[in-house]
């Protein structure tokens, strides 16, 4: 630990630090490494105590490292023997954590490992990806048309069922606005409704115009949410043409 930078890294609570020596077999192949120095963050991130690991080999400290799915010994051995540096993000099965790692060597057989524990950020990213997948699946499996509008009535996102209801190619939907398909409500009134809708939502009936000019009855359930500083209006659109026809027929029969 010679430089001021290294001394600073040794004390920082944000970066795990360890200084190690590679161990080779008789053929010169890396088979293990020895821990020579670690900082407090290393202990906190890994759960390995300094007193238990300094002067000991990785195979003793973390049994099974030689058979891990990721070739830690191979990567560290290449750095220790040939110099330079390696940067990567990898899950440690043995420690059950994700790490962003920077390994480098400026003296043969010895190498330094700096790392950040990124387990929580990985979990958050996976949860967001899972949520996006579930939302996408919900939209695509829905029997109703779903369209998400921006505050000006432009299409932010829609499902294929909504495009099918309008008789339009799915790829063209995001170029449309609500004024292209609503047949019954005036543009001024639509803008008022877009401004007024909130998280409590709204429920109403209107008519939508297909690409070929034909019109059908539709029931809308909508609510608004803020996403990335932008107001978005989530609309579930149900074709109620047949229901309306049945209601009219029943009314005529009842007269």
Short mmCIF file of C-alpha atoms in Angstrom, two decimals:
data_model
loop_
_atom_site.label_atom_id
_atom_site.label_comp_id
_atom_site.label_asym_id
_atom_site.label_seq_id
_atom_site.Cartn_x
_atom_site.Cartn_y
_atom_site.Cartn_z
CA UNK A 1 0.00 0.00 0.00
CA UNK A 2 2.25 2.76 -1.21
CA UNK A 3 0.39 5.59 -2.93
CA UNK A 4 -1.84 8.21 -1.31
CA UNK A 5 -4.66 7.03 -3.60
CA UNK A 6 -4.32 3.48 -2.30
CA UNK A 7 -4.29 4.77 1.29
CA UNK A 8 -7.50 6.70 0.55
CA UNK A 9 -9.14 3.62 -1.00
CA UNK A 10 -8.14 1.56 2.02
CA UNK A 11 -10.16 3.92 4.24
CA UNK A 12 -13.16 4.61 2.02
CA UNK A 13 -16.48 3.08 3.12
CA UNK A 14 -17.74 2.91 -0.48
CA UNK A 15 -15.22 0.63 -2.16
CA UNK A 16 -14.12 -2.84 -1.13
CA UNK A 17 -10.35 -3.28 -1.40
CA UNK A 18 -8.07 -6.29 -1.24
CA UNK A 19 -4.44 -6.90 -2.16
CA UNK A 20 -3.65 -10.47 -3.16
CA UNK A 21 -0.87 -12.77 -4.41
CA UNK A 22 -1.55 -15.37 -7.08
CA UNK A 23 -0.46 -18.97 -6.43
CA UNK A 24 0.61 -21.21 -9.30
CA UNK A 25 0.99 -24.95 -9.69
CA UNK A 26 4.14 -26.59 -11.02
CA UNK A 27 3.04 -25.92 -14.61
CA UNK A 28 2.55 -22.20 -13.95
CA UNK A 29 -1.26 -22.37 -13.91
CA UNK A 30 -3.11 -20.17 -11.37
CA UNK A 31 -4.69 -22.46 -8.77
CA UNK A 32 -5.27 -20.15 -5.80
CA UNK A 33 -4.43 -16.77 -4.32
CA UNK A 34 -3.50 -15.41 -0.91
CA UNK A 35 -5.12 -12.42 0.84
CA UNK A 36 -2.47 -9.91 1.92
CA UNK A 37 -4.59 -6.87 2.84
CA UNK A 38 -8.24 -5.83 2.94
CA UNK A 39 -10.12 -2.75 4.08
CA UNK A 40 -13.15 -2.41 6.35
CA UNK A 41 -15.51 -2.22 3.37
CA UNK A 42 -14.24 -5.58 2.15
CA UNK A 43 -15.24 -7.09 5.50
CA UNK A 44 -18.65 -5.42 5.40
CA UNK A 45 -19.45 -6.32 1.79
CA UNK A 46 -18.31 -9.94 1.96
CA UNK A 47 -18.96 -10.84 5.59
CA UNK A 48 -15.37 -12.12 5.82
CA UNK A 49 -13.35 -10.86 8.79
CA UNK A 50 -9.84 -9.54 8.23
CA UNK A 51 -8.44 -11.63 11.08
CA UNK A 52 -9.79 -14.79 9.49
CA UNK A 53 -8.45 -14.28 5.98
CA UNK A 54 -5.13 -12.40 5.94
CA UNK A 55 -2.32 -14.78 5.05
CA UNK A 56 -4.80 -17.46 4.03
CA UNK A 57 -5.71 -18.69 0.57
CA UNK A 58 -9.03 -18.18 -1.18
CA UNK A 59 -9.67 -21.93 -1.30
CA UNK A 60 -9.50 -21.98 2.51
CA UNK A 61 -11.47 -18.79 3.05
CA UNK A 62 -14.11 -19.43 0.38
CA UNK A 63 -14.23 -23.21 -0.21
CA UNK A 64 -15.36 -24.12 -3.70
CA UNK A 65 -13.96 -21.08 -5.47
CA UNK A 66 -11.92 -23.30 -7.79
CA UNK A 67 -15.10 -24.95 -9.10
CA UNK A 68 -17.33 -21.85 -9.26
CA UNK A 69 -19.19 -21.26 -12.53
CA UNK A 70 -17.27 -18.01 -13.04
CA UNK A 71 -13.51 -18.49 -13.46
CA UNK A 72 -12.32 -16.12 -10.74
CA UNK A 73 -8.90 -17.76 -10.56
CA UNK A 74 -8.43 -17.56 -14.32
CA UNK A 75 -9.36 -13.87 -14.53
CA UNK A 76 -7.28 -12.85 -11.53
CA UNK A 77 -4.40 -15.07 -12.66
CA UNK A 78 -4.28 -13.38 -16.07
CA UNK A 79 -4.10 -9.95 -14.44
CA UNK A 80 -1.46 -11.03 -11.91
CA UNK A 81 0.77 -12.69 -14.52
CA UNK A 82 0.37 -10.34 -17.48
CA UNK A 83 -0.43 -6.98 -15.86
CA UNK A 84 -3.06 -4.54 -17.05
CA UNK A 85 -6.58 -4.53 -15.65
CA UNK A 86 -9.98 -6.20 -15.92
CA UNK A 87 -13.38 -4.70 -15.21
CA UNK A 88 -16.53 -6.79 -14.96
CA UNK A 89 -19.81 -7.27 -13.10
CA UNK A 90 -20.37 -10.74 -11.71
CA UNK A 91 -22.48 -12.70 -9.24
CA UNK A 92 -20.59 -14.61 -6.56
CA UNK A 93 -22.44 -17.85 -5.87
CA UNK A 94 -20.26 -18.47 -2.85
CA UNK A 95 -21.04 -15.12 -1.22
CA UNK A 96 -24.52 -14.73 -2.69
CA UNK A 97 -23.82 -11.16 -3.84
CA UNK A 98 -23.37 -9.18 -7.08
CA UNK A 99 -20.11 -7.22 -7.42
CA UNK A 100 -18.76 -4.68 -9.87
CA UNK A 101 -15.05 -5.49 -9.95
CA UNK A 102 -11.89 -3.71 -11.08
CA UNK A 103 -8.75 -5.84 -10.85
CA UNK A 104 -5.29 -4.62 -11.79
CA UNK A 105 -1.61 -5.44 -11.31
CA UNK A 106 1.56 -3.38 -11.50
CA UNK A 107 3.82 -6.10 -10.07
CA UNK A 108 3.96 -9.68 -11.31
CA UNK A 109 2.19 -12.24 -9.11
CA UNK A 110 0.48 -9.51 -7.08
CA UNK A 111 -2.84 -7.86 -7.86
CA UNK A 112 -5.36 -5.45 -6.39
CA UNK A 113 -9.13 -5.91 -6.45
CA UNK A 114 -11.51 -2.98 -6.00
CA UNK A 115 -15.21 -3.68 -5.96
CA UNK A 116 -18.67 -2.32 -5.26
CA UNK A 117 -21.53 -4.40 -3.91
CA UNK A 118 -24.30 -3.86 -6.50
CA UNK A 119 -26.66 -6.55 -5.21
CA UNK A 120 -29.47 -4.16 -4.27
CA UNK A 121 -29.31 -2.22 -7.53
CA UNK A 122 -29.38 -5.55 -9.40
CA UNK A 123 -32.45 -6.62 -7.45
CA UNK A 124 -34.17 -3.32 -8.18
CA UNK A 125 -33.35 -3.62 -11.88
CA UNK A 126 -34.69 -7.18 -11.95
CA UNK A 127 -37.87 -6.12 -10.14
CA UNK A 128 -38.40 -3.30 -12.63
CA UNK A 129 -37.81 -5.69 -15.53
CA UNK A 130 -40.25 -8.19 -14.00
CA UNK A 131 -42.84 -5.47 -13.53
CA UNK A 132 -42.39 -4.30 -17.13
CA UNK A 133 -42.78 -7.89 -18.35
CA UNK A 134 -45.93 -8.43 -16.28
CA UNK A 135 -47.39 -5.16 -17.54
CA UNK A 136 -46.56 -6.06 -21.12
CA UNK A 137 -48.04 -9.53 -20.68
CA UNK A 138 -51.19 -8.07 -19.13
CA UNK A 139 -51.61 -5.64 -22.00
CA UNK A 140 -51.08 -8.25 -24.70
CA UNK A 141 -53.30 -10.88 -23.06
CA UNK A 142 -56.16 -8.47 -22.38
CA UNK A 143 -59.40 -9.05 -24.28
CA UNK A 144 -59.99 -5.27 -24.16
CA UNK A 145 -58.18 -2.57 -26.03
CA UNK A 146 -55.66 -0.73 -23.86
CA UNK A 147 -54.18 2.63 -24.77
CA UNK A 148 -52.00 4.93 -22.68
CA UNK A 149 -52.23 8.59 -23.64
CA UNK A 150 -50.03 11.55 -22.82
CA UNK A 151 -51.61 14.70 -21.47
CA UNK A 152 -52.14 16.04 -25.01
CA UNK A 153 -53.97 12.94 -26.18
CA UNK A 154 -51.08 11.36 -28.07
CA UNK A 155 -50.51 7.62 -27.86
CA UNK A 156 -47.76 6.73 -25.40
CA UNK A 157 -48.36 2.99 -25.59
CA UNK A 158 -51.11 0.61 -26.72
CA UNK A 159 -51.78 -3.10 -27.07
CA UNK A 160 -52.49 -5.02 -30.25
CA UNK A 161 -56.14 -5.47 -29.34
CA UNK A 162 -56.64 -1.70 -29.41
CA UNK A 163 -55.06 -1.51 -32.87
CA UNK A 164 -57.28 -4.38 -33.99
CA UNK A 165 -60.38 -2.57 -32.71
CA UNK A 166 -59.46 0.50 -34.76
CA UNK A 167 -58.66 -1.61 -37.81
CA UNK A 168 -55.16 -0.16 -37.98
CA UNK A 169 -51.67 -1.68 -38.16
CA UNK A 170 -50.17 -1.95 -34.69
CA UNK A 171 -47.02 -0.16 -35.87
CA UNK A 172 -49.03 2.96 -36.77
CA UNK A 173 -50.85 3.40 -33.47
CA UNK A 174 -48.19 5.50 -31.75
CA UNK A 175 -48.50 8.13 -34.49
CA UNK A 176 -52.16 8.75 -33.62
CA UNK A 177 -53.96 10.95 -31.12
CA UNK A 178 -57.32 10.48 -29.44
CA UNK A 179 -58.79 12.94 -31.96
CA UNK A 180 -58.12 10.43 -34.75
CA UNK A 181 -60.57 7.86 -33.37
CA UNK A 182 -63.09 9.46 -31.02
CA UNK A 183 -66.23 10.03 -33.10
CA UNK A 184 -68.65 11.37 -30.50
CA UNK A 185 -66.85 13.82 -28.21
CA UNK A 186 -65.63 17.20 -29.47
CA UNK A 187 -61.87 17.98 -29.40
CA UNK A 188 -62.37 20.74 -26.82
CA UNK A 189 -64.31 18.44 -24.54
CA UNK A 190 -61.72 15.68 -24.96
CA UNK A 191 -58.98 18.07 -23.86
CA UNK A 192 -61.03 19.05 -20.81
CA UNK A 193 -61.44 15.39 -19.93
CA UNK A 194 -57.71 14.69 -20.37
CA UNK A 195 -56.87 17.56 -18.04
CA UNK A 196 -59.49 16.56 -15.47
CA UNK A 197 -58.85 12.83 -15.16
CA UNK A 198 -56.82 11.86 -12.08
CA UNK A 199 -55.82 8.77 -10.12
CA UNK A 200 -59.45 8.29 -9.06
CA UNK A 201 -60.31 7.68 -12.69
CA UNK A 202 -63.34 8.16 -14.90
CA UNK A 203 -65.87 5.90 -16.59
CA UNK A 204 -67.89 6.84 -19.68
CA UNK A 205 -69.20 5.69 -23.03
CA UNK A 206 -68.40 7.08 -26.46
CA UNK A 207 -67.99 5.96 -30.05
CA UNK A 208 -64.75 5.16 -31.86
CA UNK A 209 -64.09 5.42 -35.58
CA UNK A 210 -62.23 2.64 -37.37
CA UNK A 211 -59.76 3.25 -40.16
CA UNK A 212 -62.42 2.39 -42.75
CA UNK A 213 -64.77 5.02 -41.32
CA UNK A 214 -67.17 2.64 -39.58
CA UNK A 215 -68.15 3.45 -35.99
CA UNK A 216 -68.63 1.26 -32.93
CA UNK A 217 -69.75 1.83 -29.34
CA UNK A 218 -67.09 1.70 -26.68
CA UNK A 219 -66.96 1.84 -22.89
CA UNK A 220 -63.91 3.58 -21.40
CA UNK A 221 -62.41 3.17 -17.94
CA UNK A 222 -59.53 5.59 -17.41
CA UNK A 223 -57.24 6.85 -14.70
CA UNK A 224 -54.15 9.02 -14.61
CA UNK A 225 -50.72 8.57 -13.08
CA UNK A 226 -47.46 10.51 -13.12
CA UNK A 227 -44.47 8.75 -14.62
CA UNK A 228 -41.07 10.41 -15.07
CA UNK A 229 -42.64 13.81 -14.42
CA UNK A 230 -45.24 13.23 -17.15
CA UNK A 231 -48.97 12.72 -16.75
CA UNK A 232 -50.16 9.56 -18.48
CA UNK A 233 -53.78 8.45 -18.90
CA UNK A 234 -54.39 4.70 -18.84
CA UNK A 235 -57.55 3.74 -20.78
CA UNK A 236 -59.26 0.36 -21.01
CA UNK A 237 -61.54 0.31 -24.05
CA UNK A 238 -64.31 -2.29 -24.34
CA UNK A 239 -66.34 -2.73 -27.51
CA UNK A 240 -69.99 -2.67 -26.34
CA UNK A 241 -71.64 -2.53 -29.77
CA UNK A 242 -73.42 -5.86 -29.34
CA UNK A 243 -74.50 -4.99 -25.83
CA UNK A 244 -75.95 -1.69 -27.00
CA UNK A 245 -77.83 -3.45 -29.79
CA UNK A 246 -79.27 -5.95 -27.31
CA UNK A 247 -80.33 -3.13 -24.97
CA UNK A 248 -82.07 -1.33 -27.85
CA UNK A 249 -83.88 -4.50 -28.88
CA UNK A 250 -85.05 -5.13 -25.35
CA UNK A 251 -86.27 -1.52 -25.09
CA UNK A 252 -88.26 -1.89 -28.34
CA UNK A 253 -89.80 -5.16 -27.21
CA UNK A 254 -90.77 -3.60 -23.88
CA UNK A 255 -92.68 -0.75 -25.54
#
